[in-house]
XYZ file of C-alpha atoms in Angstrom:
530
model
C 111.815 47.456 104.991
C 110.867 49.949 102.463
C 107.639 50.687 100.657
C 106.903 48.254 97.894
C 105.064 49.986 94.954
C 102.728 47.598 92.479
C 101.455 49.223 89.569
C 98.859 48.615 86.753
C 100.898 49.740 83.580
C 98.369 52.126 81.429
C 99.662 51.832 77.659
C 98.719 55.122 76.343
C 99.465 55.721 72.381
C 101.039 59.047 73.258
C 102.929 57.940 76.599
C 100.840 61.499 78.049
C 97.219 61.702 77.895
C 95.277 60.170 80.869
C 93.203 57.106 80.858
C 89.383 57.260 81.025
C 89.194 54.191 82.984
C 88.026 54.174 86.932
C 91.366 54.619 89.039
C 91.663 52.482 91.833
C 94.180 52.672 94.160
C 95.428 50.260 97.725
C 97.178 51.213 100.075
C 98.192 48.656 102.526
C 100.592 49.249 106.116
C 103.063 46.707 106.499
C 104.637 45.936 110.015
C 105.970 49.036 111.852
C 108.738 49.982 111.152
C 111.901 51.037 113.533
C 113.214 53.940 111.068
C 112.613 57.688 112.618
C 111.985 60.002 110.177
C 113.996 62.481 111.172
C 112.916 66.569 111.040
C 115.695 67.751 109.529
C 114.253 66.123 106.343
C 112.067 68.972 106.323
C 114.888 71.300 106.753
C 114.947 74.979 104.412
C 117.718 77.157 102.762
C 118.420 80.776 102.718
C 121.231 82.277 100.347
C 122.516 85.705 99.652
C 120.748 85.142 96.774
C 117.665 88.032 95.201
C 115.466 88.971 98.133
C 116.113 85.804 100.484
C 117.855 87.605 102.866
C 117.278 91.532 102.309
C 113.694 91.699 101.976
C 112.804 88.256 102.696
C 114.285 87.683 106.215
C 116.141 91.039 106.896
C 114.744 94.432 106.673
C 116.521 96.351 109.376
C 115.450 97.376 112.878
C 114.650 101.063 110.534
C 112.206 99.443 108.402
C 108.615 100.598 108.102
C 108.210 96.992 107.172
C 106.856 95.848 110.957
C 110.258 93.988 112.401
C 111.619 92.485 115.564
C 115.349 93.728 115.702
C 115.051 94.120 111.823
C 113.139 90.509 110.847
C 110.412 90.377 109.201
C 107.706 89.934 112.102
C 105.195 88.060 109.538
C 108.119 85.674 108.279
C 109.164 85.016 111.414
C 105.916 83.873 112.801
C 105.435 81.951 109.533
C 108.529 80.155 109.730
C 107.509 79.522 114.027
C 104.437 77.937 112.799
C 106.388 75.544 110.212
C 108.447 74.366 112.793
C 111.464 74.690 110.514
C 114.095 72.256 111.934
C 116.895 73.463 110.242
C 118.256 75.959 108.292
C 121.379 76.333 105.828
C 123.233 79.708 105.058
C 124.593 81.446 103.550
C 124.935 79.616 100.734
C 125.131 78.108 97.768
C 127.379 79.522 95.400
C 127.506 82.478 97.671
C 129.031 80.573 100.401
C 132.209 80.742 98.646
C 132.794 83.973 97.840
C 131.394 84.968 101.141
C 134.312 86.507 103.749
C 132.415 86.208 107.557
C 134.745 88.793 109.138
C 132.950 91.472 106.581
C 129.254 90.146 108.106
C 130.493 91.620 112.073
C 130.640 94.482 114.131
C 128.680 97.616 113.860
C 126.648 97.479 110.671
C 127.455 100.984 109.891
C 131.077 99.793 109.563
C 130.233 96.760 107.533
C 132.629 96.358 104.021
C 129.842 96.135 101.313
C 130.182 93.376 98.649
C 129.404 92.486 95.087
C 127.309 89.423 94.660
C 129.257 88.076 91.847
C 126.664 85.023 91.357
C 123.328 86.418 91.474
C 122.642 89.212 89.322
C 126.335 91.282 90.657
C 123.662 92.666 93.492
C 125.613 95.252 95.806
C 125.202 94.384 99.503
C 126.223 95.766 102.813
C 126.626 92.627 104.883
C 124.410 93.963 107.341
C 122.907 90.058 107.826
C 125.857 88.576 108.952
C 126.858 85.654 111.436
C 125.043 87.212 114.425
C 121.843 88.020 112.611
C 121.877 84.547 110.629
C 122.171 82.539 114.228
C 120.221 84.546 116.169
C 117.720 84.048 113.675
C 117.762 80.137 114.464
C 117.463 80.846 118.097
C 114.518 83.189 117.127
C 112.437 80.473 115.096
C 114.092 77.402 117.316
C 115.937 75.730 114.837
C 119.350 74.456 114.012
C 122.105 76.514 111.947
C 123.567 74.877 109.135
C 126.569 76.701 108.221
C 128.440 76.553 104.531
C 131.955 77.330 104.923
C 134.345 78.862 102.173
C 136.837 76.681 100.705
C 136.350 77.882 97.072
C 138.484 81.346 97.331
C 138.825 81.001 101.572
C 141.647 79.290 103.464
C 141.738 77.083 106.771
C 142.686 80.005 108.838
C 139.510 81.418 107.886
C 136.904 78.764 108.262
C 138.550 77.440 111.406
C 138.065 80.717 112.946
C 134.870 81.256 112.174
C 133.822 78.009 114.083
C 136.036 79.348 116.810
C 134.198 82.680 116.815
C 130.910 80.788 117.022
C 130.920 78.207 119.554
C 134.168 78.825 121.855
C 133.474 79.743 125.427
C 136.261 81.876 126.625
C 140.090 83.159 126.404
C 140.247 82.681 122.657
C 141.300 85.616 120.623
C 138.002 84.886 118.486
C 135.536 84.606 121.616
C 136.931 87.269 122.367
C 136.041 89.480 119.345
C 132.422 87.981 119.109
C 132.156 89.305 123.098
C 133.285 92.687 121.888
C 130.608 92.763 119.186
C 128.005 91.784 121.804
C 127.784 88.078 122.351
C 128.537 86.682 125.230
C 127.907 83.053 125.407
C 128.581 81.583 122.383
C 125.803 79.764 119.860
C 125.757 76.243 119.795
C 126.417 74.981 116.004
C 126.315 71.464 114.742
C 125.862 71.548 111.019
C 129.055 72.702 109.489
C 129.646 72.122 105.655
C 132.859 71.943 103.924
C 132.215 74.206 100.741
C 129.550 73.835 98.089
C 129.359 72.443 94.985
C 133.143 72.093 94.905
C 132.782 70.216 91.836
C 131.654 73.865 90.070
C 130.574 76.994 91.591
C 132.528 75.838 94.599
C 136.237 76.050 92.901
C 135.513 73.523 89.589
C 137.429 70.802 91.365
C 137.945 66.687 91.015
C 136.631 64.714 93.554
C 140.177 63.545 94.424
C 141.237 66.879 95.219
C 138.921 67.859 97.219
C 138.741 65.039 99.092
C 142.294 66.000 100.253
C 140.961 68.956 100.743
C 138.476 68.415 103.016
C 140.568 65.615 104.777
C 142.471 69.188 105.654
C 140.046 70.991 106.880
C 138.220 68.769 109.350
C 141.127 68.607 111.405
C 141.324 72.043 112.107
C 137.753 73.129 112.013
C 137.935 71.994 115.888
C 135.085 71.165 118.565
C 134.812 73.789 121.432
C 133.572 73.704 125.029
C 130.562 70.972 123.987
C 130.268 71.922 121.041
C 130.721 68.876 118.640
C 130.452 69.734 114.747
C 128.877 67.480 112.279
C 131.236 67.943 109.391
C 129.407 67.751 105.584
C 131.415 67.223 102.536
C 130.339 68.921 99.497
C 128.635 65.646 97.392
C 127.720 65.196 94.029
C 125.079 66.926 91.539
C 122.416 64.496 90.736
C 124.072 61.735 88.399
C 127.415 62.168 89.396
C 128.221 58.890 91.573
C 131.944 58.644 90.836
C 132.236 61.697 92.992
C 130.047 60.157 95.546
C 132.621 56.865 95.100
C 135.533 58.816 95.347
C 134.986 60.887 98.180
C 133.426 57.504 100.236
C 136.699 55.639 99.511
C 139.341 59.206 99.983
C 137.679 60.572 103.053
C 135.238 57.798 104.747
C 134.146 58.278 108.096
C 136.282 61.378 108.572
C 133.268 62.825 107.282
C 129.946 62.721 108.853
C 127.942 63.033 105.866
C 128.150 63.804 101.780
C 125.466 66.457 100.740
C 123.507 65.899 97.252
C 121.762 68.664 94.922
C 118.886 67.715 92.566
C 116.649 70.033 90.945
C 113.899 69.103 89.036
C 114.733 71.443 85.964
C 114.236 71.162 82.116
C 118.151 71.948 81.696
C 120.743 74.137 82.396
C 120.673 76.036 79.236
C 117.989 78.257 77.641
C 114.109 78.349 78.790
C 113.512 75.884 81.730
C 109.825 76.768 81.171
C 107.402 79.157 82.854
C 106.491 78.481 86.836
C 102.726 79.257 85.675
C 102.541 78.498 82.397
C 102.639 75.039 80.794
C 100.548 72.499 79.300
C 99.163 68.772 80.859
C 102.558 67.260 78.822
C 104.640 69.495 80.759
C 102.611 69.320 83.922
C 103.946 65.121 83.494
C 107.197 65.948 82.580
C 107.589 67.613 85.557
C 106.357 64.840 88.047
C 108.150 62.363 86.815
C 111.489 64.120 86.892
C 110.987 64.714 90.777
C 110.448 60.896 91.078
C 113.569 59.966 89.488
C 115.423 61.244 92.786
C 114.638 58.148 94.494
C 116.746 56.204 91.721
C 119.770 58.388 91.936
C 118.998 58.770 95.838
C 118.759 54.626 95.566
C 122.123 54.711 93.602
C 124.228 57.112 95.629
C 123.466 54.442 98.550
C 124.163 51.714 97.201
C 127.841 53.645 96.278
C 128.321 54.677 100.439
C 126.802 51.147 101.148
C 130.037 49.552 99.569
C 132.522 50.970 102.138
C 130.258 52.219 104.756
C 127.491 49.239 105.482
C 126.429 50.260 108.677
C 125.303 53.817 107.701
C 127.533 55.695 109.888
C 127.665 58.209 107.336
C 124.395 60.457 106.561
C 123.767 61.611 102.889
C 121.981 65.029 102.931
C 119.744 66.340 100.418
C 120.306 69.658 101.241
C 119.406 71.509 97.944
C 116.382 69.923 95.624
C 113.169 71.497 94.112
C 112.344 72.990 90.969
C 113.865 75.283 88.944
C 112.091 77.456 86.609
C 112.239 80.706 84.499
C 112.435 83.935 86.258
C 109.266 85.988 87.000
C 108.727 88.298 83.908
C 110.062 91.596 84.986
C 111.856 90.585 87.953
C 115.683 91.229 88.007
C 118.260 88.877 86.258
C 120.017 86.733 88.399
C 117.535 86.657 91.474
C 115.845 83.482 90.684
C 112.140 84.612 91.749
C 109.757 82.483 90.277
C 106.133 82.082 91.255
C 104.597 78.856 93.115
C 101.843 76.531 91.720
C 99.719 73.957 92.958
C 102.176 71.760 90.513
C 105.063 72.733 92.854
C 103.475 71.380 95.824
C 102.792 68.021 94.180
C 106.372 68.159 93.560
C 106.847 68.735 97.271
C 104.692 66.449 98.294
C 105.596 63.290 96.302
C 109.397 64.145 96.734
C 108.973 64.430 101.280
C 107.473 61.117 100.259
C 110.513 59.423 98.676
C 112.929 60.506 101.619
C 111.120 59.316 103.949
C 111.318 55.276 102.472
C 115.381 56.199 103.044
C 116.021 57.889 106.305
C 118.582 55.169 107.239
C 120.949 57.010 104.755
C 119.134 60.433 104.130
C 119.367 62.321 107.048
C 118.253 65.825 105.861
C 116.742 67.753 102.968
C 117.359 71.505 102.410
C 114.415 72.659 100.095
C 115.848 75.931 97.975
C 115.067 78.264 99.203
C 112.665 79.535 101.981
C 111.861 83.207 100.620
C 111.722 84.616 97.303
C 113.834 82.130 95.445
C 112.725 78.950 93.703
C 110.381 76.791 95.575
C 110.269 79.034 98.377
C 108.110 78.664 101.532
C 107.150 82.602 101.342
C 107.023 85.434 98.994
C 107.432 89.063 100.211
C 106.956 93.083 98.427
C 109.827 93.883 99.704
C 109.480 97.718 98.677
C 105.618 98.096 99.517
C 103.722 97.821 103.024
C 105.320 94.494 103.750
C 102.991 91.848 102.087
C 103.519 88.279 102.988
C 102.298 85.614 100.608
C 102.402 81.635 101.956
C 102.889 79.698 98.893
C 101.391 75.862 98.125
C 104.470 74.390 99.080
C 104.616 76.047 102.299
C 101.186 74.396 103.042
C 102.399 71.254 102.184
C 105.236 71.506 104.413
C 102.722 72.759 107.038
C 100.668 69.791 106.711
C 103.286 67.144 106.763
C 104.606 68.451 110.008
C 103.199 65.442 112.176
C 106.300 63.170 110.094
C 108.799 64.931 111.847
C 110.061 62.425 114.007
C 107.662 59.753 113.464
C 108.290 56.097 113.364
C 108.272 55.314 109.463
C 105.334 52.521 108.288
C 106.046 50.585 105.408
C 103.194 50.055 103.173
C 102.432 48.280 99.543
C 100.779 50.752 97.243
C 99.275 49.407 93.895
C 97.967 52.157 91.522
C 98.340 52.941 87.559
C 101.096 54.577 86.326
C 101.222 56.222 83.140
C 104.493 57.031 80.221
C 105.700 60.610 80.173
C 108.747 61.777 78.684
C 112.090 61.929 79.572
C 112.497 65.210 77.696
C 110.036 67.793 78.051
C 110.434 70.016 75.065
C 111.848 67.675 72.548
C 109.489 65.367 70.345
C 110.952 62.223 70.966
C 110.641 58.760 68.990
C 107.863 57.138 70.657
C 108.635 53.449 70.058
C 111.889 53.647 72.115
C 111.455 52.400 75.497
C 114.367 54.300 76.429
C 112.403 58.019 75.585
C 109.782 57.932 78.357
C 109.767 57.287 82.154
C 106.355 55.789 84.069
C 104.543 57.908 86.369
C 102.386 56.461 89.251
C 99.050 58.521 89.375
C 99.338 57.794 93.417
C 102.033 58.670 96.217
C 101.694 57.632 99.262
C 103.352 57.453 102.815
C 103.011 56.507 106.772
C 104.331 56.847 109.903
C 103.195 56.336 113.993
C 103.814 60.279 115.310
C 105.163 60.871 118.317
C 101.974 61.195 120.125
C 100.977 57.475 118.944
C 98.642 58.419 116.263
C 98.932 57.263 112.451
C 99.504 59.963 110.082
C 98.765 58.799 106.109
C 99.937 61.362 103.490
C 97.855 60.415 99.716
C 98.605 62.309 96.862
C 96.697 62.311 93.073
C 98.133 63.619 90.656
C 95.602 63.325 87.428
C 94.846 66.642 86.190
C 90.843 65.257 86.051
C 90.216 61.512 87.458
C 89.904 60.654 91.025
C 91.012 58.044 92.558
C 88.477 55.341 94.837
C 91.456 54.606 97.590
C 91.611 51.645 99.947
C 93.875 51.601 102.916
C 94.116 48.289 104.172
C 95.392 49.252 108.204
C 96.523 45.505 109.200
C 96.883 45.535 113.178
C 96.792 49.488 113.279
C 93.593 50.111 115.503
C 91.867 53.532 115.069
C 88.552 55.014 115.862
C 88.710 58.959 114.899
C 89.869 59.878 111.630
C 90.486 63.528 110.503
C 92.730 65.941 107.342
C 93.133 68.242 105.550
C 93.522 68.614 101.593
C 94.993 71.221 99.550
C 93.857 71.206 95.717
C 92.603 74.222 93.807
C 90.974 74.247 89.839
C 93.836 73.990 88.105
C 97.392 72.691 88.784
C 98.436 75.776 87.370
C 96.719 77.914 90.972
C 99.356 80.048 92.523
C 98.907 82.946 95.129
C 99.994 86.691 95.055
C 99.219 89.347 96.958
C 95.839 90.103 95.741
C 95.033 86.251 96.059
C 97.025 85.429 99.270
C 94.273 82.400 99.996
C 93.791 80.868 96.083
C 95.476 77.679 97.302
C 95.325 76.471 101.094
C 94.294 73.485 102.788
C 90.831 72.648 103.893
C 89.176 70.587 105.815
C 89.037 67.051 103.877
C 85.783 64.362 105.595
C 85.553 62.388 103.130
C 87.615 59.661 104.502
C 85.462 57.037 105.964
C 86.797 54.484 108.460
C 85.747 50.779 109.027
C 86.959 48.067 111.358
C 90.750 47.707 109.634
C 89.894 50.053 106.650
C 90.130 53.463 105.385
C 88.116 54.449 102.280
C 87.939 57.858 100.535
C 87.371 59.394 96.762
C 91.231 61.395 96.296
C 90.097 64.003 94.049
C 92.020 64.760 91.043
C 95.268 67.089 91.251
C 95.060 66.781 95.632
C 97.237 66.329 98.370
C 95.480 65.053 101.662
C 96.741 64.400 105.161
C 94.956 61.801 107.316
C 95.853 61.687 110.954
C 94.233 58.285 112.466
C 93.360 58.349 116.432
């Protein structure tokens, strides 16, 4: 069973300002569910793309920039303490342009290349295949590895795995023991391309499918290692290539990825990460919500020919997408981090977890210096470190990861916001706006048996009297956090490192089978019931 959602329809003459009425919300658990909510779903992405890597994750064991065999020692303990699950390289676009044999042996000896998609940046391919996994061992997590099909060949990807997870007497375990490795990693996440529909090699559906059909046979399974073989899916509203590749390739594949962005547009200003008014503030929220419709729909398509869900879909780029940072370099994507970015965050780790029968990761882009990212870095300085809002929110939802998913029946307001944020639109067409609930919501039982509730509000300037009605749940200790600041517009840089950051939240009061508390405006608060 999923959530249910009941809401209280606010008509607003504008379809934007907020209502000065009291805003009530309930909450109410439903029978546990048997749906695990798996980690990956909090999984992160690092491309060759602005500072990610060089700067972000690399610096080399010669940096002044404290390291541990050239890391970053203060994103490294960052991304410890986030428990990242799993973690996709090295791409994105890059991914297919990107040669692996250039990324080993001595770094000294290392071709360098031109990063033709992201500002035409010259690197050295010091980070390469051994720093990238031994990275995941570092930080505990799983590698996710994008292959090259757009300009590679077979031969090459099939090596690669080969190099990676074969044992002995192969010509490639051989070379990866020659450039210091004995035992080989273990890798499970393998994807076929990326974005094969457009950066990826601009290619139908049909044709890739063949493709791909290709590729899995010889991208092989060695000594115990088995791969988990990801098609390159759709971009947001595109479900005849989701339909296509479900009816082509089936269950030769193990899973279909998806990208959605939350993103004015693809052409011209997508709007400033810092800058923007209460109409674009909206906007914004209700664009993340809509992936649970096109999440809903791409379902529904793999649900035709594939009803038992053998087949995962993965998530594995989404976020939002804004202007670059003025002054920062063309092409490197780094944009700052508000307190509206974590409510994006927040209410979108909400949706997937209502579909984790189907959606079996989530690759937020990216983890340093690009996009949402977890963590930004002065990558030329002393080596600053700056955790942004969304990394808090993905440090305080880490009790989800792997709990047992609760249904629950939330019934809150909603308002009308526009579909288009920076076009005046005819407001007596239905068709113009989209309805925003002022409340998200989820639950799950952790793994140590205790209930964790995630609440989110986001009014700019009304709170929210909450109910949660807890059923059969019995509980006698309740305690959170909550992560808000003054305006939804709060960010932090390095001379403001702690602007936005959880605190401790008590105002959550707990009675018999109920849970009360005031959810201030423009919040995000984590309840964990004992």
């Amino acid at each position: 069973m999923r959530t249910t959602v009941k809401h209280l329809l606010l008509t607003i003459s504008l379809g934007l300002s907020l209502p000065t009425l009291a805003q009530d919300a309930t909450v109410t658990l439903l029978s546990p569910g048997t749906q695990t909510i798996p980690r990956e779903i909090y999984g992160q992405f690092a491309e060759h793309l602005g500072t990610c890597i060089y700067g972000g994750l690399w610096v080399g064991p010669g940096s002044s920039i404290a390291n541990t065999d050239g890391y970053r020692n203060d994103v490294l303990q960052a991304l410890k303490d986030l428990k990242v699950p799993v973690l996709r390289w090295p791409g994105g676009c890059f991914a297919d342009e990107y040669h692996w044999m250039d990324g080993i042996g001595p770094r000294s000896k290392r071709p360098s290349m031109k990063n033709n998609n992201w500002g035409g940046t010259i690197e050295d391919n010091s980070f390469g295949t051994h720093e990238f996994l031994n990275l995941c061992e570092l930080i505990g997590c799983e590698p996710y590895i994008s292959g090259n099909v757009g300009s590679g060949t077979v031969e090459e990807l099939a090596k690669w795995v080969e190099y990676m997870t074969s044992e002995d007497g192969t010509p490639m375990a051989n070379l990866r023991k020659a450039n210091g490795r004995d035992k080989p990693w273990k890798v499970k996440y393998l994807g076929v391309g990326n974005e094969s529909w457009g950066c990826g090699g601009n290619m139908r559906p049909e044709y890739y499918g063949d493709l791909f059909r290709r590729y899995a046979i010889y991208c092989r399974n060695y000594d115990g290692n088995k791969l988990y073989k990801i098609a390159s899916g759709a971009s947001d509203y595109d479900y005849n290539w989701t339909k296509v590749l479900m009816e082509n390739v089936g269950n030769q594949m193990d899973a279909v990825s998806l990208h959605y962005y939350t993103c004015s547009g693809w052409t011209g200003s997508k709007g400033s990460a810092t800058q923007f008014d209460n109409d674009q503030y909206y906007w914004t929220l209700g664009k993340c919500l809509e992936i649970e419709d096109v999440v809903k729909k791409h379902c529904a398509i793999m649900d035709l020919t594939d009803p038992r869900k053998h087949i995962g879909l993965l998530v594995d780029e989404w976020g939002t997408w804004w202007d670059e940072e003025p002054g920062t370099i063309s092409g490197h994507l780094y944009q700052q981090n508000a307190l509206r970015d974590a409510l994006v965050a927040a209410l979108t780790l909400n949706v997937f977890h209502k579909y984790t029968d189907r959606v079996r990761m989530a690759n937020i882009a990216q983890v340093v210096n690009v996009l949402q990212s977890m963590i930004l870095t002065d990558t030329k300085g002393p080596g600053h470190m700056v955790l942004t809002p969304t990394y808090h929110v993905f440090e305080m939802y880490k009790p989800f990861q792997e709990a047992t998913f609760i249904p629950l029946d939330l019934q809150c307001k909603q308002m009308r916001v526009r579909h288009e944020m920076n076009k005046a639109m005819d407001e007596t067409k239905d068709d113009g706006f989209r309805t925003l609930p002022l409340i998200s919501a989820s639950a799950a039982r952790t793994t140590g048996g205790s209930t964790v509730i995630s609440l989110a509000n986001v009014s700019i300037d009304k709170a929210s009297e909450v109910t949660v009605n807890l059923g059969n749940l019995k509980a006698k200790n309740v305690t959170g956090r909550i992560l808000t600041s003054k305006s939804v517009a709060d960010y932090n840089d390095f001379d403001h490192t702690d602007r936005v950051k959880p605190v401790p939240f008590k105002d959550a009061k707990l009675k018999k089978d109920q849970l009360t508390l005031k959810l201030p405006a423009k919040s995000i608060v984590v309840l964990e019931l004992e």
